[in-house]
PDB file of C-alpha atoms in Angstrom:
ATOM      1  CA  MET A   1      65.511 281.336 236.545  1.00  0.00           C
ATOM      2  CA  PHE A   2      63.044 281.928 239.301  1.00  0.00           C
ATOM      3  CA  THR A   3      59.651 283.322 238.614  1.00  0.00           C
ATOM      4  CA  ALA A   4      57.715 285.383 241.112  1.00  0.00           C
ATOM      5  CA  SER A   5      55.423 282.455 241.915  1.00  0.00           C
ATOM      6  CA  LYS A   6      58.398 280.209 242.750  1.00  0.00           C
ATOM      7  CA  LEU A   7      59.967 282.830 245.005  1.00  0.00           C
ATOM      8  CA  TRP A   8      56.786 283.238 246.993  1.00  0.00           C
ATOM      9  CA  ASN A   9      55.794 279.581 247.372  1.00  0.00           C
ATOM     10  CA  LYS A  10      57.313 277.357 250.012  1.00  0.00           C
ATOM     11  CA  ASP A  11      59.224 275.112 247.605  1.00  0.00           C
ATOM     12  CA  GLY A  12      60.754 278.098 245.798  1.00  0.00           C
ATOM     13  CA  LEU A  13      61.900 279.573 249.109  1.00  0.00           C
ATOM     14  CA  LEU A  14      63.627 276.322 250.020  1.00  0.00           C
ATOM     15  CA  ILE A  15      65.665 276.504 246.807  1.00  0.00           C
ATOM     16  CA  ARG A  16      66.835 280.062 247.614  1.00  0.00           C
ATOM     17  CA  ASP A  17      67.495 279.229 251.254  1.00  0.00           C
ATOM     18  CA  GLY A  18      67.952 282.356 253.303  1.00  0.00           C
ATOM     19  CA  LEU A  19      67.527 284.830 250.416  1.00  0.00           C
ATOM     20  CA  TRP A  20      64.885 286.883 252.186  1.00  0.00           C
ATOM     21  CA  ASP A  21      66.737 286.756 255.506  1.00  0.00           C
ATOM     22  CA  ARG A  22      69.943 287.965 253.872  1.00  0.00           C
ATOM     23  CA  LEU A  23      68.018 290.707 252.119  1.00  0.00           C
ATOM     24  CA  ALA A  24      66.367 291.746 255.406  1.00  0.00           C
ATOM     25  CA  VAL A  25      69.743 291.825 257.168  1.00  0.00           C
ATOM     26  CA  LEU A  26      71.168 293.943 254.340  1.00  0.00           C
ATOM     27  CA  VAL A  27      68.276 296.424 254.553  1.00  0.00           C
ATOM     28  CA  SER A  28      68.575 296.544 258.355  1.00  0.00           C
ATOM     29  CA  GLY A  29      72.300 297.184 258.061  1.00  0.00           C
ATOM     30  CA  LEU A  30      71.737 299.964 255.539  1.00  0.00           C
ATOM     31  CA  CYS A  31      69.181 301.503 257.885  1.00  0.00           C
ATOM     32  CA  LEU A  32      71.655 301.366 260.767  1.00  0.00           C
ATOM     33  CA  VAL A  33      74.419 302.954 258.668  1.00  0.00           C
ATOM     34  CA  HIS A  34      72.016 305.686 257.562  1.00  0.00           C
ATOM     35  CA  CYS A  35      70.885 306.487 261.115  1.00  0.00           C
ATOM     36  CA  VAL A  36      74.366 306.508 262.647  1.00  0.00           C
ATOM     37  CA  SER A  37      75.947 308.485 259.810  1.00  0.00           C
ATOM     38  CA  THR A  38      73.150 311.070 259.878  1.00  0.00           C
ATOM     39  CA  ILE A  39      73.618 311.624 263.613  1.00  0.00           C
ATOM     40  CA  ALA A  40      77.412 311.778 263.239  1.00  0.00           C
ATOM     41  CA  ILE A  41      77.295 314.201 260.297  1.00  0.00           C
ATOM     42  CA  VAL A  42      74.843 316.526 262.036  1.00  0.00           C
ATOM     43  CA  ALA A  43      76.944 316.483 265.225  1.00  0.00           C
ATOM     44  CA  ILE A  44      80.163 317.196 263.298  1.00  0.00           C
ATOM     45  CA  LEU A  45      78.593 320.001 261.285  1.00  0.00           C
ATOM     46  CA  SER A  46      77.094 321.669 264.345  1.00  0.00           C
ATOM     47  CA  SER A  47      80.421 321.508 266.189  1.00  0.00           C
ATOM     48  CA  ALA A  48      82.400 322.625 263.167  1.00  0.00           C
ATOM     49  CA  GLY A  49      79.948 325.461 262.506  1.00  0.00           C
ATOM     50  CA  GLY A  50      80.722 327.010 265.871  1.00  0.00           C
ATOM     51  CA  LEU A  51      84.438 326.493 265.362  1.00  0.00           C
ATOM     52  CA  LEU A  52      84.491 327.840 261.817  1.00  0.00           C
ATOM     53  CA  LEU A  53      82.654 331.019 262.822  1.00  0.00           C
ATOM     54  CA  ASP A  54      85.170 331.756 265.583  1.00  0.00           C
ATOM     55  CA  PRO A  55      86.962 335.052 264.791  1.00  0.00           C
ATOM     56  CA  LEU A  56      90.289 333.482 265.767  1.00  0.00           C
ATOM     57  CA  ILE A  57      90.022 331.047 262.835  1.00  0.00           C
ATOM     58  CA  HIS A  58      89.550 333.986 260.460  1.00  0.00           C
ATOM     59  CA  GLU A  59      92.485 335.861 261.955  1.00  0.00           C
ATOM     60  CA  ILE A  60      94.791 332.833 261.715  1.00  0.00           C
ATOM     61  CA  GLY A  61      93.668 332.190 258.130  1.00  0.00           C
ATOM     62  CA  LEU A  62      94.278 335.819 257.221  1.00  0.00           C
ATOM     63  CA  GLY A  63      97.735 335.657 258.811  1.00  0.00           C
ATOM     64  CA  ILE A  64      98.578 332.596 256.725  1.00  0.00           C
ATOM     65  CA  ALA A  65      97.226 334.292 253.567  1.00  0.00           C
ATOM     66  CA  ILE A  66      99.325 337.399 254.235  1.00  0.00           C
ATOM     67  CA  ALA A  67     102.476 335.340 254.860  1.00  0.00           C
ATOM     68  CA  LEU A  68     101.990 333.227 251.724  1.00  0.00           C
ATOM     69  CA  GLY A  69     101.070 336.282 249.665  1.00  0.00           C
ATOM     70  CA  LEU A  70     104.140 338.243 250.746  1.00  0.00           C
ATOM     71  CA  PHE A  71     106.413 335.282 250.119  1.00  0.00           C
ATOM     72  CA  THR A  72     105.077 334.086 246.764  1.00  0.00           C
ATOM     73  CA  LEU A  73     104.151 337.436 245.239  1.00  0.00           C
ATOM     74  CA  GLY A  74     107.347 339.063 246.516  1.00  0.00           C
ATOM     75  CA  ARG A  75     109.441 336.218 245.163  1.00  0.00           C
ATOM     76  CA  GLY A  76     107.618 336.570 241.851  1.00  0.00           C
ATOM     77  CA  VAL A  77     108.621 340.244 241.590  1.00  0.00           C
ATOM     78  CA  LEU A  78     112.244 339.229 242.148  1.00  0.00           C
ATOM     79  CA  ASP A  79     111.995 336.378 239.602  1.00  0.00           C
ATOM     80  CA  HIS A  80     110.176 338.027 236.717  1.00  0.00           C
ATOM     81  CA  GLY A  81     110.320 341.720 237.629  1.00  0.00           C
ATOM     82  CA  TYR A  82     106.617 342.522 237.096  1.00  0.00           C
ATOM     83  CA  MET A  83     104.852 344.450 239.862  1.00  0.00           C
ATOM     84  CA  MET A  84     101.297 344.005 238.555  1.00  0.00           C
ATOM     85  CA  PRO A  85     100.678 340.504 240.055  1.00  0.00           C
ATOM     86  CA  ALA A  86     101.940 341.670 243.454  1.00  0.00           C
ATOM     87  CA  ALA A  87      99.841 344.840 243.277  1.00  0.00           C
ATOM     88  CA  ILE A  88      96.675 342.903 242.431  1.00  0.00           C
ATOM     89  CA  GLY A  89      97.437 340.312 245.117  1.00  0.00           C
ATOM     90  CA  GLY A  90      98.053 343.123 247.612  1.00  0.00           C
ATOM     91  CA  LEU A  91      94.700 344.654 246.713  1.00  0.00           C
ATOM     92  CA  GLY A  92      93.038 341.286 247.402  1.00  0.00           C
ATOM     93  CA  LEU A  93      94.811 340.991 250.746  1.00  0.00           C
ATOM     94  CA  GLY A  94      93.745 344.541 251.606  1.00  0.00           C
ATOM     95  CA  MET A  95      90.131 343.684 250.824  1.00  0.00           C
ATOM     96  CA  MET A  96      90.376 340.637 253.104  1.00  0.00           C
ATOM     97  CA  ILE A  97      91.921 342.716 255.897  1.00  0.00           C
ATOM     98  CA  GLY A  98      89.182 345.322 255.515  1.00  0.00           C
ATOM     99  CA  ALA A  99      86.501 342.639 255.574  1.00  0.00           C
ATOM    100  CA  ILE A 100      87.737 341.121 258.831  1.00  0.00           C
ATOM    101  CA  THR A 101      87.459 344.503 260.541  1.00  0.00           C
ATOM    102  CA  LEU A 102      83.697 344.572 259.849  1.00  0.00           C
ATOM    103  CA  GLY A 103      83.002 341.596 262.130  1.00  0.00           C
ATOM    104  CA  HIS A 104      79.865 339.484 262.376  1.00  0.00           C
ATOM    105  CA  GLU A 105      77.980 341.632 264.854  1.00  0.00           C
ATOM    106  CA  GLY A 106      75.700 344.509 264.025  1.00  0.00           C
ATOM    107  CA  GLY A 107      74.360 342.992 260.832  1.00  0.00           C
ATOM    108  CA  HIS A 108      77.702 343.166 258.992  1.00  0.00           C
ATOM    109  CA  GLY A 109      78.040 339.390 258.548  1.00  0.00           C
ATOM    110  CA  GLY A 110      76.858 339.406 254.942  1.00  0.00           C
ATOM    111  CA  THR A 111      79.069 342.354 254.052  1.00  0.00           C
ATOM    112  CA  GLU A 112      82.087 340.672 255.630  1.00  0.00           C
ATOM    113  CA  VAL A 113      81.482 337.496 253.652  1.00  0.00           C
ATOM    114  CA  LEU A 114      81.030 339.444 250.401  1.00  0.00           C
ATOM    115  CA  TYR A 115      84.230 341.464 250.826  1.00  0.00           C
ATOM    116  CA  THR A 116      86.171 338.402 251.932  1.00  0.00           C
ATOM    117  CA  MET A 117      85.064 336.444 248.870  1.00  0.00           C
ATOM    118  CA  LEU A 118      85.911 339.326 246.570  1.00  0.00           C
ATOM    119  CA  GLY A 119      89.304 339.729 248.250  1.00  0.00           C
ATOM    120  CA  VAL A 120      90.058 336.025 247.926  1.00  0.00           C
ATOM    121  CA  GLY A 121      89.130 336.160 244.241  1.00  0.00           C
ATOM    122  CA  VAL A 122      91.346 339.187 243.588  1.00  0.00           C
ATOM    123  CA  LEU A 123      94.207 337.560 245.518  1.00  0.00           C
ATOM    124  CA  ALA A 124      93.791 334.369 243.475  1.00  0.00           C
ATOM    125  CA  LEU A 125      93.942 336.485 240.308  1.00  0.00           C
ATOM    126  CA  GLY A 126      97.212 338.017 241.547  1.00  0.00           C
ATOM    127  CA  HIS A 127      98.655 334.551 242.184  1.00  0.00           C
ATOM    128  CA  ASP A 128      97.510 333.362 238.747  1.00  0.00           C
ATOM    129  CA  LEU A 129      99.137 336.353 237.055  1.00  0.00           C
ATOM    130  CA  ASN A 130     102.283 335.737 239.093  1.00  0.00           C
ATOM    131  CA  TYR A 131     102.350 332.104 237.985  1.00  0.00           C
ATOM    132  CA  ARG A 132     101.839 333.045 234.340  1.00  0.00           C
ATOM    133  CA  ALA A 133     104.592 335.649 234.469  1.00  0.00           C
ATOM    134  CA  THR A 134     107.010 333.148 235.997  1.00  0.00           C
ATOM    135  CA  HIS A 135     106.245 330.293 233.570  1.00  0.00           C
TER     136      HIS A 135
END
C-alpha cells in the first residue's frame, strides 16, 4: 500500500510510473467530453426548440392523434360495445383541436399548452377505459 508520503516523493513516483500522467490525461479527456457535449446539447436543444414550436408539428401530431383515436376507439366500440371510452376520447380530441386554434400569438401560448395537456390527459383516459373494456 502506498502512503501519501511515498506517492509524493521521487522514489514513490517511480514505483507508480505514469500514475499522475494517466490521471491528468483522464481528467483532460473528461474535460474535453464535457465541453464538446455541452456545446452539442445546447446546439441541438436550440435547433429542436425552434422546430418543436413550429405550428406544422402540432398540426401533424394532432392529425396522427385523431387518426389513432378514431381507429382504436372506434374499433373498441365495435369490439366491446361501450360508447363511454370513445365519448371521453372524443372529448379529449376536441379539447386538443380547440387548443390548437388558440395559437401562440397574442399571449395565448400558456392557454394553448394548458388545454392541450388537459385534452391529452382526457384522451389517454378514454384509451385506458377502452383497453379495460376490451380486456
